[in-house]
Amino acid sequence: MANIQVYHFIGSPPSQAVIMTAKTLGVPLELKRLDFMKKEHLQPEFTKINPDQTVPTMIDEDFILWESRTIMRYLVGKFGGEDNSLYPRDLQKRAEVDRLLDYDLGVFYKTLIEGVWLPFKDRTPKTKEQEEKVTKVLSRFDTLLKDKKFLTGDNLTIADFSMVVGFIVELVYEGDKSKFPNAMAWYKRMQEETCFKETYDTIKDFVEMMKKQHAEMP
Ligand SMILES: N[C@@H](CCC(=O)N[C@@H](CS)C(=O)NCC(=O)O)C(=O)O
């Protein structure tokens, strides 16, 4: 088995999506943890590896790759066998996963991070516009999951991994979650998946640690 290294940060959702993919594929990762508090990702050693200074960053032998969704596709392509329901070969099924991943990158993840996570982390008030955007995105997501077990149907795909690590901001969401019953039911199902269990606990601990820090702040 190839030695795949992944630079990550403990509270980084996209890093967790890559870790979940590797776990599901049974690919052991050599995890290289960066301490963002110490700004290790901005140091010259890491900048040489990834000039964008972001995690996750993967190294497979001498091949370096970043952007979580691309890393997930690469891992399934390399270790997923002939065909793998995580990222199917069938053109149209694959296109559905790609559409969700693109939507996640451009809209879903971005909206939740900007409208829920950052106001919590930075203790800044949310704007009305941000709140409306978040509600719209969550309502749309809820509709997407109506009568579905996972995002594209009965099988887990890397789109579920990518979107659940963004959806985890529900831990600090102050709105009414009962308005999104399909999304919450999917989220609960995801928590029953072994690959997400550890991720959920890791991020939950991280959030608890931040809440404690906030409580101790003046
Ligand atoms: N689109 C990228 C986002 C990567 C990203 O921004 N990661 C954050 C951590 S969650 C990061 O490295 N931030 C660098 C910084 O804050 O300086 C992906 O999905 O991999």
PDB file of C-alpha atoms and ligand atoms in Angstrom:
ATOM      1  CA  MET A   1       0.000   0.000   0.000  1.00  0.00           C
ATOM      2  CA  ALA A   2       1.327   3.439  -0.944  1.00  0.00           C
ATOM      3  CA  ASN A   3       2.343   5.793   1.819  1.00  0.00           C
ATOM      4  CA  ILE A   4      -0.126   8.660   1.596  1.00  0.00           C
ATOM      5  CA  GLN A   5       0.642  11.647   3.763  1.00  0.00           C
ATOM      6  CA  VAL A   6      -2.038  14.190   4.605  1.00  0.00           C
ATOM      7  CA  TYR A   7      -1.314  17.523   6.240  1.00  0.00           C
ATOM      8  CA  HIS A   8      -4.328  18.569   8.259  1.00  0.00           C
ATOM      9  CA  PHE A   9      -5.570  20.653  11.140  1.00  0.00           C
ATOM     10  CA  ILE A  10      -7.698  19.130  13.849  1.00  0.00           C
ATOM     11  CA  GLY A  11     -10.698  21.433  13.415  1.00  0.00           C
ATOM     12  CA  SER A  12     -10.583  21.553   9.618  1.00  0.00           C
ATOM     13  CA  PRO A  13     -13.786  20.201   8.011  1.00  0.00           C
ATOM     14  CA  PRO A  14     -12.301  19.620   4.532  1.00  0.00           C
ATOM     15  CA  SER A  15      -9.405  17.688   6.111  1.00  0.00           C
ATOM     16  CA  GLN A  16     -11.972  15.511   7.864  1.00  0.00           C
ATOM     17  CA  ALA A  17     -13.763  14.793   4.567  1.00  0.00           C
ATOM     18  CA  VAL A  18     -10.492  13.445   3.142  1.00  0.00           C
ATOM     19  CA  ILE A  19      -9.863  11.370   6.265  1.00  0.00           C
ATOM     20  CA  MET A  20     -13.401   9.904   6.000  1.00  0.00           C
ATOM     21  CA  THR A  21     -12.803   8.966   2.367  1.00  0.00           C
ATOM     22  CA  ALA A  22      -9.518   7.208   3.166  1.00  0.00           C
ATOM     23  CA  LYS A  23     -11.114   5.391   6.105  1.00  0.00           C
ATOM     24  CA  THR A  24     -13.988   4.135   3.942  1.00  0.00           C
ATOM     25  CA  LEU A  25     -11.552   2.940   1.289  1.00  0.00           C
ATOM     26  CA  GLY A  26      -9.363   1.263   3.912  1.00  0.00           C
ATOM     27  CA  VAL A  27      -6.371   3.400   2.980  1.00  0.00           C
ATOM     28  CA  PRO A  28      -4.089   4.147   5.924  1.00  0.00           C
ATOM     29  CA  LEU A  29      -2.947   7.757   5.996  1.00  0.00           C
ATOM     30  CA  GLU A  30       0.150   9.199   7.534  1.00  0.00           C
ATOM     31  CA  LEU A  31      -1.466  12.209   9.183  1.00  0.00           C
ATOM     32  CA  LYS A  32       0.714  15.264   9.616  1.00  0.00           C
ATOM     33  CA  ARG A  33      -0.978  17.635  11.982  1.00  0.00           C
ATOM     34  CA  LEU A  34      -0.305  21.354  11.652  1.00  0.00           C
ATOM     35  CA  ASP A  35      -0.949  23.700  14.523  1.00  0.00           C
ATOM     36  CA  PHE A  36      -2.842  26.664  13.093  1.00  0.00           C
ATOM     37  CA  MET A  37      -2.606  28.516  16.428  1.00  0.00           C
ATOM     38  CA  LYS A  38       1.167  28.464  15.972  1.00  0.00           C
ATOM     39  CA  LYS A  39       0.702  29.353  12.283  1.00  0.00           C
ATOM     40  CA  GLU A  40       2.646  26.264  11.205  1.00  0.00           C
ATOM     41  CA  HIS A  41       0.798  26.298   7.853  1.00  0.00           C
ATOM     42  CA  LEU A  42       2.348  29.707   7.053  1.00  0.00           C
ATOM     43  CA  GLN A  43       5.933  28.572   7.635  1.00  0.00           C
ATOM     44  CA  PRO A  44       8.332  28.188   4.693  1.00  0.00           C
ATOM     45  CA  GLU A  45       8.526  24.359   5.044  1.00  0.00           C
ATOM     46  CA  PHE A  46       4.794  23.971   4.403  1.00  0.00           C
ATOM     47  CA  THR A  47       4.589  26.845   1.893  1.00  0.00           C
ATOM     48  CA  LYS A  48       7.132  24.975  -0.236  1.00  0.00           C
ATOM     49  CA  ILE A  49       4.717  22.030  -0.308  1.00  0.00           C
ATOM     50  CA  ASN A  50       1.531  24.061  -0.822  1.00  0.00           C
ATOM     51  CA  PRO A  51       1.953  27.719  -1.793  1.00  0.00           C
ATOM     52  CA  ASP A  52      -1.754  28.283  -1.034  1.00  0.00           C
ATOM     53  CA  GLN A  53      -0.972  27.357   2.605  1.00  0.00           C
ATOM     54  CA  THR A  54      -4.170  25.342   3.057  1.00  0.00           C
ATOM     55  CA  VAL A  55      -5.094  21.976   4.475  1.00  0.00           C
ATOM     56  CA  PRO A  56      -5.824  19.281   3.558  1.00  0.00           C
ATOM     57  CA  THR A  57      -2.717  18.736   1.458  1.00  0.00           C
ATOM     58  CA  MET A  58      -1.847  15.252   0.303  1.00  0.00           C
ATOM     59  CA  ILE A  59       1.489  13.764  -0.752  1.00  0.00           C
ATOM     60  CA  ASP A  60       1.560  10.481  -2.649  1.00  0.00           C
ATOM     61  CA  GLU A  61       5.243   9.668  -3.274  1.00  0.00           C
ATOM     62  CA  ASP A  62       6.362  12.816  -5.100  1.00  0.00           C
ATOM     63  CA  PHE A  63       2.868  13.911  -6.159  1.00  0.00           C
ATOM     64  CA  ILE A  64       1.415  16.798  -4.153  1.00  0.00           C
ATOM     65  CA  LEU A  65      -2.279  17.656  -4.226  1.00  0.00           C
ATOM     66  CA  TRP A  66      -4.564  20.019  -2.358  1.00  0.00           C
ATOM     67  CA  GLU A  67      -8.279  20.952  -2.471  1.00  0.00           C
ATOM     68  CA  SER A  68     -10.235  18.363  -0.490  1.00  0.00           C
ATOM     69  CA  ARG A  69     -12.744  17.417  -3.190  1.00  0.00           C
ATOM     70  CA  THR A  70      -9.943  16.767  -5.678  1.00  0.00           C
ATOM     71  CA  ILE A  71      -8.055  14.682  -3.131  1.00  0.00           C
ATOM     72  CA  MET A  72     -11.200  12.616  -2.475  1.00  0.00           C
ATOM     73  CA  ARG A  73     -11.670  11.947  -6.195  1.00  0.00           C
ATOM     74  CA  TYR A  74      -7.988  11.015  -6.481  1.00  0.00           C
ATOM     75  CA  LEU A  75      -8.153   8.553  -3.571  1.00  0.00           C
ATOM     76  CA  VAL A  76     -11.238   6.802  -4.960  1.00  0.00           C
ATOM     77  CA  GLY A  77      -9.636   6.716  -8.419  1.00  0.00           C
ATOM     78  CA  LYS A  78      -6.442   5.206  -7.059  1.00  0.00           C
ATOM     79  CA  PHE A  79      -7.780   2.846  -4.387  1.00  0.00           C
ATOM     80  CA  GLY A  80     -11.472   2.362  -5.159  1.00  0.00           C
ATOM     81  CA  GLY A  81     -11.099  -0.491  -7.662  1.00  0.00           C
ATOM     82  CA  GLU A  82     -12.802  -0.771 -11.064  1.00  0.00           C
ATOM     83  CA  ASP A  83     -15.945   1.013  -9.985  1.00  0.00           C
ATOM     84  CA  ASN A  84     -16.840   2.445  -6.613  1.00  0.00           C
ATOM     85  CA  SER A  85     -20.171   3.823  -5.476  1.00  0.00           C
ATOM     86  CA  LEU A  86     -18.345   6.532  -3.504  1.00  0.00           C
ATOM     87  CA  TYR A  87     -17.570   8.151  -6.864  1.00  0.00           C
ATOM     88  CA  PRO A  88     -19.183   6.011  -9.575  1.00  0.00           C
ATOM     89  CA  ARG A  89     -17.738   5.530 -13.052  1.00  0.00           C
ATOM     90  CA  ASP A  90     -21.143   5.863 -14.743  1.00  0.00           C
ATOM     91  CA  LEU A  91     -21.025   9.264 -16.428  1.00  0.00           C
ATOM     92  CA  GLN A  92     -24.381  10.554 -15.230  1.00  0.00           C
ATOM     93  CA  LYS A  93     -24.064   9.198 -11.691  1.00  0.00           C
ATOM     94  CA  ARG A  94     -20.611  10.734 -11.468  1.00  0.00           C
ATOM     95  CA  ALA A  95     -21.931  14.036 -12.827  1.00  0.00           C
ATOM     96  CA  GLU A  96     -24.491  14.137 -10.013  1.00  0.00           C
ATOM     97  CA  VAL A  97     -21.738  13.740  -7.432  1.00  0.00           C
ATOM     98  CA  ASP A  98     -19.649  16.375  -9.210  1.00  0.00           C
ATOM     99  CA  ARG A  99     -22.567  18.797  -9.289  1.00  0.00           C
ATOM    100  CA  LEU A 100     -22.991  18.458  -5.535  1.00  0.00           C
ATOM    101  CA  LEU A 101     -19.263  18.876  -4.935  1.00  0.00           C
ATOM    102  CA  ASP A 102     -19.176  22.007  -7.088  1.00  0.00           C
ATOM    103  CA  TYR A 103     -22.273  23.375  -5.367  1.00  0.00           C
ATOM    104  CA  ASP A 104     -20.682  22.588  -2.021  1.00  0.00           C
ATOM    105  CA  LEU A 105     -17.463  24.418  -2.887  1.00  0.00           C
ATOM    106  CA  GLY A 106     -19.160  27.451  -4.416  1.00  0.00           C
ATOM    107  CA  VAL A 107     -22.276  27.826  -2.279  1.00  0.00           C
ATOM    108  CA  PHE A 108     -23.115  25.375   0.519  1.00  0.00           C
ATOM    109  CA  TYR A 109     -19.876  25.197   2.491  1.00  0.00           C
ATOM    110  CA  LYS A 110     -19.076  28.855   1.842  1.00  0.00           C
ATOM    111  CA  THR A 111     -22.498  30.049   3.050  1.00  0.00           C
ATOM    112  CA  LEU A 112     -22.411  27.950   6.217  1.00  0.00           C
ATOM    113  CA  ILE A 113     -18.854  28.935   7.101  1.00  0.00           C
ATOM    114  CA  GLU A 114     -19.437  32.633   6.459  1.00  0.00           C
ATOM    115  CA  GLY A 115     -22.920  32.779   7.957  1.00  0.00           C
ATOM    116  CA  VAL A 116     -22.641  30.389  10.911  1.00  0.00           C
ATOM    117  CA  TRP A 117     -19.094  29.339  11.734  1.00  0.00           C
ATOM    118  CA  LEU A 118     -17.187  32.620  11.433  1.00  0.00           C
ATOM    119  CA  PRO A 119     -19.698  34.694  13.445  1.00  0.00           C
ATOM    120  CA  PHE A 120     -19.418  32.028  16.177  1.00  0.00           C
ATOM    121  CA  LYS A 121     -15.622  31.778  16.017  1.00  0.00           C
ATOM    122  CA  ASP A 122     -14.993  35.527  15.818  1.00  0.00           C
ATOM    123  CA  ARG A 123     -17.893  36.401  18.109  1.00  0.00           C
ATOM    124  CA  THR A 124     -19.233  38.857  15.565  1.00  0.00           C
ATOM    125  CA  PRO A 125     -22.918  39.519  14.968  1.00  0.00           C
ATOM    126  CA  LYS A 126     -24.534  37.907  11.932  1.00  0.00           C
ATOM    127  CA  THR A 127     -25.964  40.222   9.311  1.00  0.00           C
ATOM    128  CA  LYS A 128     -29.597  39.823   8.240  1.00  0.00           C
ATOM    129  CA  GLU A 129     -28.338  39.010   4.751  1.00  0.00           C
ATOM    130  CA  GLN A 130     -26.128  36.201   6.097  1.00  0.00           C
ATOM    131  CA  GLU A 131     -29.008  34.757   8.104  1.00  0.00           C
ATOM    132  CA  GLU A 132     -31.279  34.788   5.055  1.00  0.00           C
ATOM    133  CA  LYS A 133     -28.616  33.143   2.901  1.00  0.00           C
ATOM    134  CA  VAL A 134     -28.082  30.395   5.498  1.00  0.00           C
ATOM    135  CA  THR A 135     -31.817  29.705   5.803  1.00  0.00           C
ATOM    136  CA  LYS A 136     -32.162  29.559   2.017  1.00  0.00           C
ATOM    137  CA  VAL A 137     -29.243  27.168   1.622  1.00  0.00           C
ATOM    138  CA  LEU A 138     -30.476  24.895   4.426  1.00  0.00           C
ATOM    139  CA  SER A 139     -34.034  24.835   3.033  1.00  0.00           C
ATOM    140  CA  ARG A 140     -32.702  23.924  -0.394  1.00  0.00           C
ATOM    141  CA  PHE A 141     -30.535  21.217   1.160  1.00  0.00           C
ATOM    142  CA  ASP A 142     -33.523  19.857   3.040  1.00  0.00           C
ATOM    143  CA  THR A 143     -35.512  19.568  -0.193  1.00  0.00           C
ATOM    144  CA  LEU A 144     -32.586  17.830  -1.861  1.00  0.00           C
ATOM    145  CA  LEU A 145     -32.722  15.111   0.791  1.00  0.00           C
ATOM    146  CA  LYS A 146     -36.467  14.519   0.660  1.00  0.00           C
ATOM    147  CA  ASP A 147     -37.130  10.751   0.400  1.00  0.00           C
ATOM    148  CA  LYS A 148     -33.411  10.048   0.075  1.00  0.00           C
ATOM    149  CA  LYS A 149     -31.127   8.054   2.313  1.00  0.00           C
ATOM    150  CA  PHE A 150     -27.996   9.794   1.092  1.00  0.00           C
ATOM    151  CA  LEU A 151     -27.467  12.772  -1.209  1.00  0.00           C
ATOM    152  CA  THR A 152     -27.657  10.889  -4.496  1.00  0.00           C
ATOM    153  CA  GLY A 153     -29.826   7.966  -3.380  1.00  0.00           C
ATOM    154  CA  ASP A 154     -29.166   4.767  -1.481  1.00  0.00           C
ATOM    155  CA  ASN A 155     -25.381   4.882  -1.535  1.00  0.00           C
ATOM    156  CA  LEU A 156     -22.922   7.071   0.292  1.00  0.00           C
ATOM    157  CA  THR A 157     -20.761   9.167  -1.996  1.00  0.00           C
ATOM    158  CA  ILE A 158     -17.918  11.599  -1.461  1.00  0.00           C
ATOM    159  CA  ALA A 159     -20.551  14.362  -1.794  1.00  0.00           C
ATOM    160  CA  ASP A 160     -22.061  13.168   1.513  1.00  0.00           C
ATOM    161  CA  PHE A 161     -18.601  13.363   3.104  1.00  0.00           C
ATOM    162  CA  SER A 162     -17.919  16.814   1.737  1.00  0.00           C
ATOM    163  CA  MET A 163     -21.285  18.234   2.743  1.00  0.00           C
ATOM    164  CA  VAL A 164     -21.618  16.630   6.161  1.00  0.00           C
ATOM    165  CA  VAL A 165     -18.397  18.240   7.380  1.00  0.00           C
ATOM    166  CA  GLY A 166     -19.897  21.626   6.472  1.00  0.00           C
ATOM    167  CA  PHE A 167     -23.302  20.781   7.898  1.00  0.00           C
ATOM    168  CA  ILE A 168     -21.585  20.079  11.227  1.00  0.00           C
ATOM    169  CA  VAL A 169     -21.785  23.843  11.897  1.00  0.00           C
ATOM    170  CA  GLU A 170     -25.243  22.902  13.186  1.00  0.00           C
ATOM    171  CA  LEU A 171     -23.368  22.494  16.479  1.00  0.00           C
ATOM    172  CA  VAL A 172     -23.281  26.282  16.745  1.00  0.00           C
ATOM    173  CA  TYR A 173     -26.326  27.148  14.607  1.00  0.00           C
ATOM    174  CA  GLU A 174     -28.757  29.294  16.545  1.00  0.00           C
ATOM    175  CA  GLY A 175     -31.742  28.951  14.210  1.00  0.00           C
ATOM    176  CA  ASP A 176     -34.589  26.446  14.328  1.00  0.00           C
ATOM    177  CA  LYS A 177     -33.252  23.080  13.118  1.00  0.00           C
ATOM    178  CA  SER A 178     -36.711  21.492  13.151  1.00  0.00           C
ATOM    179  CA  LYS A 179     -37.363  23.420   9.922  1.00  0.00           C
ATOM    180  CA  PHE A 180     -34.950  21.033   8.180  1.00  0.00           C
ATOM    181  CA  PRO A 181     -36.209  17.544   9.112  1.00  0.00           C
ATOM    182  CA  ASN A 182     -34.824  15.719   6.042  1.00  0.00           C
ATOM    183  CA  ALA A 183     -31.388  17.239   6.514  1.00  0.00           C
ATOM    184  CA  MET A 184     -31.379  16.427  10.221  1.00  0.00           C
ATOM    185  CA  ALA A 185     -32.469  12.824   9.538  1.00  0.00           C
ATOM    186  CA  TRP A 186     -29.616  12.435   6.991  1.00  0.00           C
ATOM    187  CA  TYR A 187     -27.181  13.980   9.486  1.00  0.00           C
ATOM    188  CA  LYS A 188     -28.304  11.453  12.094  1.00  0.00           C
ATOM    189  CA  ARG A 189     -27.835   8.623   9.567  1.00  0.00           C
ATOM    190  CA  MET A 190     -24.366   9.933   8.805  1.00  0.00           C
ATOM    191  CA  GLN A 191     -23.541   9.782  12.511  1.00  0.00           C
ATOM    192  CA  GLU A 192     -24.287   6.060  12.390  1.00  0.00           C
ATOM    193  CA  GLU A 193     -21.576   5.598   9.739  1.00  0.00           C
ATOM    194  CA  THR A 194     -18.280   4.498  11.298  1.00  0.00           C
ATOM    195  CA  CYS A 195     -16.291   6.833   9.056  1.00  0.00           C
ATOM    196  CA  PHE A 196     -18.140   9.907  10.381  1.00  0.00           C
ATOM    197  CA  LYS A 197     -18.333   8.937  14.054  1.00  0.00           C
ATOM    198  CA  GLU A 198     -14.740   9.888  14.863  1.00  0.00           C
ATOM    199  CA  THR A 199     -14.916  13.043  12.753  1.00  0.00           C
ATOM    200  CA  TYR A 200     -18.081  14.119  14.542  1.00  0.00           C
ATOM    201  CA  ASP A 201     -16.494  13.566  17.959  1.00  0.00           C
ATOM    202  CA  THR A 202     -13.297  15.375  16.917  1.00  0.00           C
ATOM    203  CA  ILE A 203     -15.138  18.457  15.655  1.00  0.00           C
ATOM    204  CA  LYS A 204     -17.562  18.403  18.584  1.00  0.00           C
ATOM    205  CA  ASP A 205     -14.624  18.405  21.039  1.00  0.00           C
ATOM    206  CA  PHE A 206     -13.038  21.241  19.070  1.00  0.00           C
ATOM    207  CA  VAL A 207     -16.262  23.266  19.236  1.00  0.00           C
ATOM    208  CA  GLU A 208     -16.613  22.587  22.966  1.00  0.00           C
ATOM    209  CA  MET A 209     -13.047  23.779  23.479  1.00  0.00           C
ATOM    210  CA  MET A 210     -13.852  26.999  21.594  1.00  0.00           C
ATOM    211  CA  LYS A 211     -17.051  27.553  23.555  1.00  0.00           C
ATOM    212  CA  LYS A 212     -15.041  27.191  26.768  1.00  0.00           C
ATOM    213  CA  GLN A 213     -12.453  29.681  25.489  1.00  0.00           C
ATOM    214  CA  HIS A 214     -15.238  32.145  24.617  1.00  0.00           C
ATOM    215  CA  ALA A 215     -16.769  31.785  28.074  1.00  0.00           C
ATOM    216  CA  GLU A 216     -13.426  32.644  29.668  1.00  0.00           C
ATOM    217  CA  MET A 217     -12.965  35.749  27.474  1.00  0.00           C
ATOM    218  CA  PRO A 218     -13.887  39.184  28.838  1.00  0.00           C
TER     219      PRO A 218
HETATM  220  N1  LIG B   1     -11.366  24.575  -0.759  1.00  0.00           N
HETATM  221  C1  LIG B   1     -10.351  24.101   0.119  1.00  0.00           C
HETATM  222  C2  LIG B   1     -10.390  24.873   1.404  1.00  0.00           C
HETATM  223  C3  LIG B   1      -9.149  24.618   2.219  1.00  0.00           C
HETATM  224  C4  LIG B   1      -9.078  25.557   3.394  1.00  0.00           C
HETATM  225  O1  LIG B   1      -9.331  26.766   3.269  1.00  0.00           O
HETATM  226  N2  LIG B   1      -8.705  25.017   4.538  1.00  0.00           N
HETATM  227  C5  LIG B   1      -8.559  25.847   5.701  1.00  0.00           C
HETATM  228  C6  LIG B   1      -8.716  25.037   6.957  1.00  0.00           C
HETATM  229  S1  LIG B   1     -10.352  24.435   7.127  1.00  0.00           S
HETATM  230  C7  LIG B   1      -7.171  26.439   5.675  1.00  0.00           C
HETATM  231  O2  LIG B   1      -6.219  25.755   5.391  1.00  0.00           O
HETATM  232  N3  LIG B   1      -7.065  27.734   5.967  1.00  0.00           N
HETATM  233  C8  LIG B   1      -5.818  28.402   5.965  1.00  0.00           C
HETATM  234  C9  LIG B   1      -5.834  29.629   6.797  1.00  0.00           C
HETATM  235  O3  LIG B   1      -6.802  29.845   7.505  1.00  0.00           O
HETATM  236  O4  LIG B   1      -4.839  30.366   6.762  1.00  0.00           O
HETATM  237  C10 LIG B   1     -10.530  22.594   0.374  1.00  0.00           C
HETATM  238  O5  LIG B   1     -11.669  22.131   0.355  1.00  0.00           O
HETATM  239  O6  LIG B   1      -9.526  21.908   0.582  1.00  0.00           O
END
